[in-house]
PDB file of C-alpha atoms in Angstrom:
ATOM      1  CA  MET A   1      13.240  33.079   0.557  1.00 50.00           C
ATOM      2  CA  ALA A   2       9.627  32.062   0.047  1.00 49.00           C
ATOM      3  CA  GLU A   3      10.584  30.172  -3.100  1.00 50.00           C
ATOM      4  CA  LYS A   4      13.184  28.123  -1.231  1.00 50.00           C
ATOM      5  CA  LYS A   5      10.660  27.311   1.487  1.00 49.00           C
ATOM      6  CA  SER A   6       8.179  26.207  -1.170  1.00 52.00           C
ATOM      7  CA  LYS A   7      10.741  23.897  -2.767  1.00 50.00           C
ATOM      8  CA  SER A   8      11.702  22.545   0.652  1.00 72.00           C
ATOM      9  CA  SER A   9       8.052  21.827   1.531  1.00 71.00           C
ATOM     10  CA  LEU A  10       7.480  20.117  -1.819  1.00 72.00           C
ATOM     11  CA  ARG A  11      10.514  17.920  -1.291  1.00 69.00           C
ATOM     12  CA  GLU A  12       9.451  17.033   2.262  1.00 67.00           C
ATOM     13  CA  ASN A  13       5.931  16.120   1.106  1.00 65.00           C
ATOM     14  CA  THR A  14       7.284  14.053  -1.784  1.00 70.00           C
ATOM     15  CA  GLU A  15       9.660  12.170   0.499  1.00 64.00           C
ATOM     16  CA  ALA A  16       6.852  11.543   3.004  1.00 64.00           C
ATOM     17  CA  ILE A  17       4.609  10.127   0.252  1.00 67.00           C
ATOM     18  CA  ILE A  18       7.399   7.886  -1.080  1.00 68.00           C
ATOM     19  CA  ILE A  19       8.179   6.583   2.420  1.00 62.00           C
ATOM     20  CA  ALA A  20       4.471   5.929   3.070  1.00 60.00           C
ATOM     21  CA  ILE A  21       4.190   3.983  -0.203  1.00 62.00           C
ATOM     22  CA  ILE A  22       7.270   1.899   0.633  1.00 61.00           C
ATOM     23  CA  ILE A  23       5.916   1.107   4.114  1.00 53.00           C
ATOM     24  CA  ALA A  24       2.490   0.197   2.687  1.00 53.00           C
ATOM     25  CA  MET A  25       4.087  -2.103   0.080  1.00 58.00           C
ATOM     26  CA  PHE A  26       6.232  -3.739   2.752  1.00 48.00           C
ATOM     27  CA  ILE A  27       3.203  -4.361   4.992  1.00 50.00           C
ATOM     28  CA  ARG A  28       1.149  -5.699   2.069  1.00 52.00           C
ATOM     29  CA  THR A  29       3.950  -7.976   0.863  1.00 54.00           C
ATOM     30  CA  PHE A  30       5.152  -9.416   4.151  1.00 54.00           C
ATOM     31  CA  ILE A  31       2.668  -8.782   6.977  1.00 66.00           C
ATOM     32  CA  VAL A  32      -1.026  -8.121   6.231  1.00 77.00           C
ATOM     33  CA  GLN A  33      -3.092  -7.951   3.054  1.00 87.00           C
ATOM     34  CA  ALA A  34      -6.758  -7.173   2.484  1.00 90.00           C
ATOM     35  CA  PHE A  35      -9.030  -9.395   0.391  1.00 93.00           C
ATOM     36  CA  LYS A  36     -12.670  -9.194  -0.668  1.00 94.00           C
ATOM     37  CA  ILE A  37     -14.967 -12.252  -0.725  1.00 96.00           C
ATOM     38  CA  PRO A  38     -16.613 -12.510  -4.184  1.00 93.00           C
ATOM     39  CA  SER A  39     -18.479 -15.833  -3.886  1.00 94.00           C
ATOM     40  CA  GLY A  40     -20.498 -17.965  -1.478  1.00 94.00           C
ATOM     41  CA  SER A  41     -18.155 -20.961  -1.258  1.00 96.00           C
ATOM     42  CA  MET A  42     -17.330 -20.181   2.389  1.00 97.00           C
ATOM     43  CA  LEU A  43     -20.884 -19.533   3.606  1.00 96.00           C
ATOM     44  CA  GLU A  44     -21.875 -19.111   6.347  1.00 94.00           C
ATOM     45  CA  THR A  45     -18.446 -18.282   7.763  1.00 96.00           C
ATOM     46  CA  LEU A  46     -17.804 -15.672   5.077  1.00 97.00           C
ATOM     47  CA  GLN A  47     -20.520 -13.751   3.271  1.00 96.00           C
ATOM     48  CA  ILE A  48     -20.305 -12.296  -0.224  1.00 96.00           C
ATOM     49  CA  GLY A  49     -19.057  -8.753   0.276  1.00 96.00           C
ATOM     50  CA  ASP A  50     -17.024  -9.456   3.408  1.00 97.00           C
ATOM     51  CA  GLN A  51     -13.616  -7.801   3.349  1.00 96.00           C
ATOM     52  CA  ILE A  52     -10.979  -9.575   5.364  1.00 96.00           C
ATOM     53  CA  LEU A  53      -7.410  -9.175   6.535  1.00 95.00           C
ATOM     54  CA  VAL A  54      -4.925 -11.969   5.922  1.00 94.00           C
ATOM     55  CA  ASN A  55      -1.859 -12.567   8.087  1.00 92.00           C
ATOM     56  CA  LYS A  56       0.983 -13.157   5.603  1.00 87.00           C
ATOM     57  CA  PHE A  57       3.684 -13.454   8.259  1.00 83.00           C
ATOM     58  CA  ILE A  58       2.277 -16.416  10.181  1.00 86.00           C
ATOM     59  CA  TYR A  59       3.308 -19.024   7.588  1.00 86.00           C
ATOM     60  CA  GLY A  60       6.736 -17.473   7.081  1.00 76.00           C
ATOM     61  CA  VAL A  61       8.143 -14.544   5.135  1.00 71.00           C
ATOM     62  CA  LYS A  62       8.181 -15.453   1.464  1.00 66.00           C
ATOM     63  CA  ILE A  63      10.792 -13.893  -0.812  1.00 64.00           C
ATOM     64  CA  PRO A  64       9.162 -12.113  -3.783  1.00 63.00           C
ATOM     65  CA  PHE A  65       9.811 -13.485  -7.286  1.00 61.00           C
ATOM     66  CA  THR A  66      11.314 -16.758  -5.992  1.00 63.00           C
ATOM     67  CA  GLY A  67       8.326 -19.061  -6.480  1.00 62.00           C
ATOM     68  CA  GLY A  68       7.308 -19.046  -2.839  1.00 59.00           C
ATOM     69  CA  LYS A  69      10.679 -19.641  -1.148  1.00 67.00           C
ATOM     70  CA  THR A  70      10.512 -18.833   2.562  1.00 67.00           C
ATOM     71  CA  LEU A  71      13.109 -16.647   4.270  1.00 67.00           C
ATOM     72  CA  ILE A  72      11.761 -16.896   7.814  1.00 69.00           C
ATOM     73  CA  SER A  73       9.726 -19.996   8.695  1.00 69.00           C
ATOM     74  CA  VAL A  74       7.117 -19.471  11.429  1.00 77.00           C
ATOM     75  CA  LYS A  75       4.700 -22.397  11.066  1.00 84.00           C
ATOM     76  CA  ASN A  76       2.854 -24.391   8.434  1.00 90.00           C
ATOM     77  CA  PRO A  77      -0.922 -24.233   7.919  1.00 95.00           C
ATOM     78  CA  GLN A  78      -2.867 -26.350  10.391  1.00 95.00           C
ATOM     79  CA  LYS A  79      -6.158 -28.224  10.032  1.00 96.00           C
ATOM     80  CA  GLY A  80      -9.027 -25.774  10.421  1.00 95.00           C
ATOM     81  CA  ASP A  81      -7.079 -22.720   9.261  1.00 97.00           C
ATOM     82  CA  ILE A  82      -8.788 -20.493   6.709  1.00 98.00           C
ATOM     83  CA  VAL A  83      -6.140 -19.793   4.076  1.00 97.00           C
ATOM     84  CA  VAL A  84      -5.761 -17.638   0.988  1.00 96.00           C
ATOM     85  CA  PHE A  85      -3.741 -19.193  -1.831  1.00 95.00           C
ATOM     86  CA  LYS A  86      -3.065 -19.019  -5.531  1.00 94.00           C
ATOM     87  CA  TYR A  87      -5.667 -21.074  -7.386  1.00 96.00           C
ATOM     88  CA  PRO A  88      -3.708 -24.049  -8.820  1.00 94.00           C
ATOM     89  CA  GLU A  89      -5.542 -23.971 -12.163  1.00 94.00           C
ATOM     90  CA  ASP A  90      -5.058 -20.207 -12.597  1.00 95.00           C
ATOM     91  CA  PRO A  91      -2.359 -18.674 -10.340  1.00 92.00           C
ATOM     92  CA  SER A  92      -3.523 -15.161 -11.270  1.00 92.00           C
ATOM     93  CA  LYS A  93      -6.580 -15.770  -9.056  1.00 94.00           C
ATOM     94  CA  ASP A  94      -6.672 -15.981  -5.260  1.00 95.00           C
ATOM     95  CA  PHE A  95      -8.911 -18.547  -3.539  1.00 97.00           C
ATOM     96  CA  ILE A  96      -9.913 -18.846   0.100  1.00 97.00           C
ATOM     97  CA  LYS A  97     -10.781 -22.199   1.704  1.00 98.00           C
ATOM     98  CA  ARG A  98     -10.371 -24.114   4.951  1.00 98.00           C
ATOM     99  CA  VAL A  99      -7.553 -26.619   5.482  1.00 98.00           C
ATOM    100  CA  MET A 100      -8.982 -30.080   6.071  1.00 98.00           C
ATOM    101  CA  ALA A 101      -5.841 -32.218   5.801  1.00 98.00           C
ATOM    102  CA  THR A 102      -2.085 -31.680   5.572  1.00 98.00           C
ATOM    103  CA  GLY A 103       0.897 -33.659   4.282  1.00 97.00           C
ATOM    104  CA  GLY A 104       0.811 -37.333   5.278  1.00 97.00           C
ATOM    105  CA  ASP A 105      -2.874 -37.366   6.243  1.00 98.00           C
ATOM    106  CA  THR A 106      -5.380 -39.726   4.674  1.00 98.00           C
ATOM    107  CA  LEU A 107      -8.751 -38.345   3.643  1.00 98.00           C
ATOM    108  CA  GLU A 108     -11.975 -39.916   2.470  1.00 98.00           C
ATOM    109  CA  ILE A 109     -15.539 -38.704   1.883  1.00 98.00           C
ATOM    110  CA  ILE A 110     -18.449 -41.135   2.173  1.00 97.00           C
ATOM    111  CA  ASN A 111     -21.950 -39.747   1.533  1.00 96.00           C
ATOM    112  CA  LYS A 112     -20.897 -36.215   2.580  1.00 96.00           C
ATOM    113  CA  LYS A 113     -19.174 -37.483   5.730  1.00 96.00           C
ATOM    114  CA  LEU A 114     -15.507 -36.508   5.950  1.00 97.00           C
ATOM    115  CA  TYR A 115     -12.916 -38.894   7.374  1.00 97.00           C
ATOM    116  CA  VAL A 116      -9.371 -37.753   8.142  1.00 97.00           C
ATOM    117  CA  ASN A 117      -6.880 -40.438   9.191  1.00 97.00           C
ATOM    118  CA  ASN A 118      -9.839 -42.854   9.364  1.00 96.00           C
ATOM    119  CA  ASN A 119     -11.617 -40.675  11.941  1.00 96.00           C
ATOM    120  CA  LEU A 120     -14.991 -39.137  11.182  1.00 96.00           C
ATOM    121  CA  LEU A 121     -14.876 -35.369  11.599  1.00 92.00           C
ATOM    122  CA  GLU A 122     -17.795 -34.544  13.841  1.00 86.00           C
ATOM    123  CA  GLY A 123     -18.986 -31.245  15.201  1.00 82.00           C
ATOM    124  CA  GLU A 124     -17.892 -29.176  12.215  1.00 88.00           C
ATOM    125  CA  LYS A 125     -19.968 -26.142  13.156  1.00 90.00           C
ATOM    126  CA  TYR A 126     -18.662 -24.230  10.158  1.00 94.00           C
ATOM    127  CA  ALA A 127     -19.678 -26.888   7.585  1.00 95.00           C
ATOM    128  CA  VAL A 128     -22.923 -26.144   5.741  1.00 95.00           C
ATOM    129  CA  TYR A 129     -24.900 -28.497   3.486  1.00 94.00           C
ATOM    130  CA  LYS A 130     -27.574 -26.822   1.386  1.00 91.00           C
ATOM    131  CA  THR A 131     -29.057 -29.993  -0.067  1.00 91.00           C
ATOM    132  CA  GLY A 132     -29.729 -33.529   1.110  1.00 89.00           C
ATOM    133  CA  GLU A 133     -28.994 -34.942  -2.352  1.00 95.00           C
ATOM    134  CA  ILE A 134     -26.023 -37.303  -2.413  1.00 96.00           C
ATOM    135  CA  ILE A 135     -24.153 -37.648  -5.698  1.00 96.00           C
ATOM    136  CA  PRO A 136     -22.513 -41.057  -6.324  1.00 95.00           C
ATOM    137  CA  GLY A 137     -18.730 -41.043  -6.594  1.00 93.00           C
ATOM    138  CA  ASN A 138     -18.744 -42.267 -10.191  1.00 93.00           C
ATOM    139  CA  TYR A 139     -20.508 -39.041 -11.231  1.00 94.00           C
ATOM    140  CA  SER A 140     -18.856 -36.471  -8.999  1.00 96.00           C
ATOM    141  CA  SER A 141     -16.356 -36.240  -6.140  1.00 96.00           C
ATOM    142  CA  ARG A 142     -18.477 -33.694  -4.262  1.00 97.00           C
ATOM    143  CA  ASP A 143     -20.120 -36.151  -1.848  1.00 97.00           C
ATOM    144  CA  ASN A 144     -18.004 -39.256  -2.298  1.00 98.00           C
ATOM    145  CA  LEU A 145     -14.223 -39.328  -2.656  1.00 97.00           C
ATOM    146  CA  ARG A 146     -12.064 -42.435  -2.471  1.00 96.00           C
ATOM    147  CA  LYS A 147      -9.392 -42.558   0.211  1.00 97.00           C
ATOM    148  CA  ILE A 148      -6.342 -40.496  -0.724  1.00 97.00           C
ATOM    149  CA  ILE A 149      -3.044 -39.600   0.936  1.00 98.00           C
ATOM    150  CA  VAL A 150      -2.121 -35.935   1.003  1.00 98.00           C
ATOM    151  CA  PRO A 151       1.475 -35.555  -0.300  1.00 98.00           C
ATOM    152  CA  GLU A 152       4.091 -33.833   1.828  1.00 96.00           C
ATOM    153  CA  ASN A 153       4.128 -30.032   1.506  1.00 94.00           C
ATOM    154  CA  LYS A 154       0.558 -30.088   0.190  1.00 97.00           C
ATOM    155  CA  LEU A 155      -2.846 -29.187   1.608  1.00 98.00           C
ATOM    156  CA  PHE A 156      -6.345 -30.517   1.014  1.00 98.00           C
ATOM    157  CA  VAL A 157      -8.780 -27.613   1.294  1.00 98.00           C
ATOM    158  CA  MET A 158     -12.562 -27.308   1.210  1.00 98.00           C
ATOM    159  CA  GLY A 159     -15.103 -24.513   1.312  1.00 97.00           C
ATOM    160  CA  ASP A 160     -17.460 -24.388   4.297  1.00 97.00           C
ATOM    161  CA  ASN A 161     -20.396 -24.342   1.865  1.00 97.00           C
ATOM    162  CA  ARG A 162     -19.819 -28.004   1.088  1.00 97.00           C
ATOM    163  CA  ASP A 163     -22.457 -28.401  -1.628  1.00 97.00           C
ATOM    164  CA  ASN A 164     -21.314 -25.337  -3.546  1.00 96.00           C
ATOM    165  CA  SER A 165     -17.548 -25.019  -3.390  1.00 97.00           C
ATOM    166  CA  HIS A 166     -14.941 -25.576  -6.096  1.00 97.00           C
ATOM    167  CA  ASP A 167     -12.106 -27.003  -4.015  1.00 98.00           C
ATOM    168  CA  SER A 168      -9.601 -29.848  -3.575  1.00 98.00           C
ATOM    169  CA  ARG A 169     -12.311 -32.425  -4.172  1.00 98.00           C
ATOM    170  CA  PHE A 170     -12.290 -31.364  -7.816  1.00 97.00           C
ATOM    171  CA  TRP A 171      -8.858 -29.951  -8.668  1.00 97.00           C
ATOM    172  CA  GLY A 172      -6.490 -31.511  -6.132  1.00 96.00           C
ATOM    173  CA  PHE A 173      -3.983 -30.190  -3.633  1.00 98.00           C
ATOM    174  CA  VAL A 174      -2.541 -26.788  -2.765  1.00 97.00           C
ATOM    175  CA  ASP A 175       1.232 -26.490  -2.592  1.00 95.00           C
ATOM    176  CA  LEU A 176       2.549 -24.783   0.542  1.00 93.00           C
ATOM    177  CA  THR A 177       4.536 -22.352  -1.608  1.00 90.00           C
ATOM    178  CA  GLU A 178       1.254 -21.054  -3.071  1.00 92.00           C
ATOM    179  CA  VAL A 179      -0.285 -20.172   0.309  1.00 93.00           C
ATOM    180  CA  LYS A 180      -0.403 -16.406   0.879  1.00 91.00           C
ATOM    181  CA  GLY A 181      -1.564 -16.374   4.484  1.00 92.00           C
ATOM    182  CA  GLU A 182      -4.272 -17.018   7.063  1.00 95.00           C
ATOM    183  CA  ALA A 183      -7.504 -15.022   7.176  1.00 96.00           C
ATOM    184  CA  PHE A 184      -8.073 -13.732  10.698  1.00 95.00           C
ATOM    185  CA  ILE A 185     -10.603 -10.879  10.832  1.00 95.00           C
ATOM    186  CA  ILE A 186     -13.462  -9.215   8.939  1.00 96.00           C
ATOM    187  CA  TYR A 187     -12.798  -5.471   8.792  1.00 94.00           C
ATOM    188  CA  TRP A 188     -15.709  -4.478   6.522  1.00 94.00           C
ATOM    189  CA  SER A 189     -18.827  -6.120   5.096  1.00 97.00           C
ATOM    190  CA  TRP A 190     -21.119  -4.797   2.386  1.00 95.00           C
ATOM    191  CA  ASN A 191     -24.465  -6.370   1.496  1.00 96.00           C
ATOM    192  CA  LYS A 192     -25.035  -5.337  -2.106  1.00 91.00           C
ATOM    193  CA  ASN A 193     -28.511  -6.904  -2.192  1.00 89.00           C
ATOM    194  CA  LYS A 194     -29.708  -4.672   0.644  1.00 89.00           C
ATOM    195  CA  PHE A 195     -27.285  -1.878  -0.223  1.00 92.00           C
ATOM    196  CA  GLY A 196     -26.062  -1.588   3.324  1.00 94.00           C
ATOM    197  CA  VAL A 197     -23.248  -2.333   5.749  1.00 95.00           C
ATOM    198  CA  ARG A 198     -23.377  -5.480   7.861  1.00 96.00           C
ATOM    199  CA  TRP A 199     -22.277  -3.675  11.013  1.00 95.00           C
ATOM    200  CA  ASN A 200     -22.606  -6.818  13.153  1.00 95.00           C
ATOM    201  CA  ARG A 201     -19.870  -8.580  11.141  1.00 96.00           C
ATOM    202  CA  ILE A 202     -17.212  -5.883  11.376  1.00 95.00           C
ATOM    203  CA  GLY A 203     -14.451  -6.997  13.727  1.00 94.00           C
ATOM    204  CA  ASP A 204     -15.472 -10.679  13.709  1.00 95.00           C
ATOM    205  CA  ILE A 205     -12.500 -12.991  14.318  1.00 92.00           C
ATOM    206  CA  LEU A 206     -12.421 -15.897  11.857  1.00 94.00           C
ATOM    207  CA  ILE A 207     -12.224 -19.396  13.291  1.00 82.00           C
TER     208      ILE A 207
END
């Protein structure tokens, strides 16, 4: 009798573990996924060592192994959203940047000043410039970028750390099918330099 109970308990535990794994995979694939910030391209909004949650449902449920085809469409990324996407030059890597322009918008950068649809973006509290040096457009597109039109179903993204971000200014647009979701909260933050937790950042909503 004890042996049967033991087998029954083992089976129940195994089934519970399998169900938990399936639920976790479903949540990670379609609803929420965790990411860790490895670089300073989004300073000061995101610090190195921040761990964030990304809403994968908000831009629509994407069908796995279909190249980003959407089953349920909720909304497209909007200007100002912080998005995680597959890096166009190496899809095995995930990047995180802020959407600055969407399909049909015009965009231009003149001496670090950003113009979208011919309007100067002012009051960008999240934008950080670490240096006053301005690089001419014939040497680099960091501070000066000729007027471009963002193609339909594409995004132009930039890091908040404007002088130290590898983004659309250098490698072009992000396709909507490559967007994984919108970052919305910091759930953990580790400062490796001070070997301590940044308690004041935990729970911060990302805007």
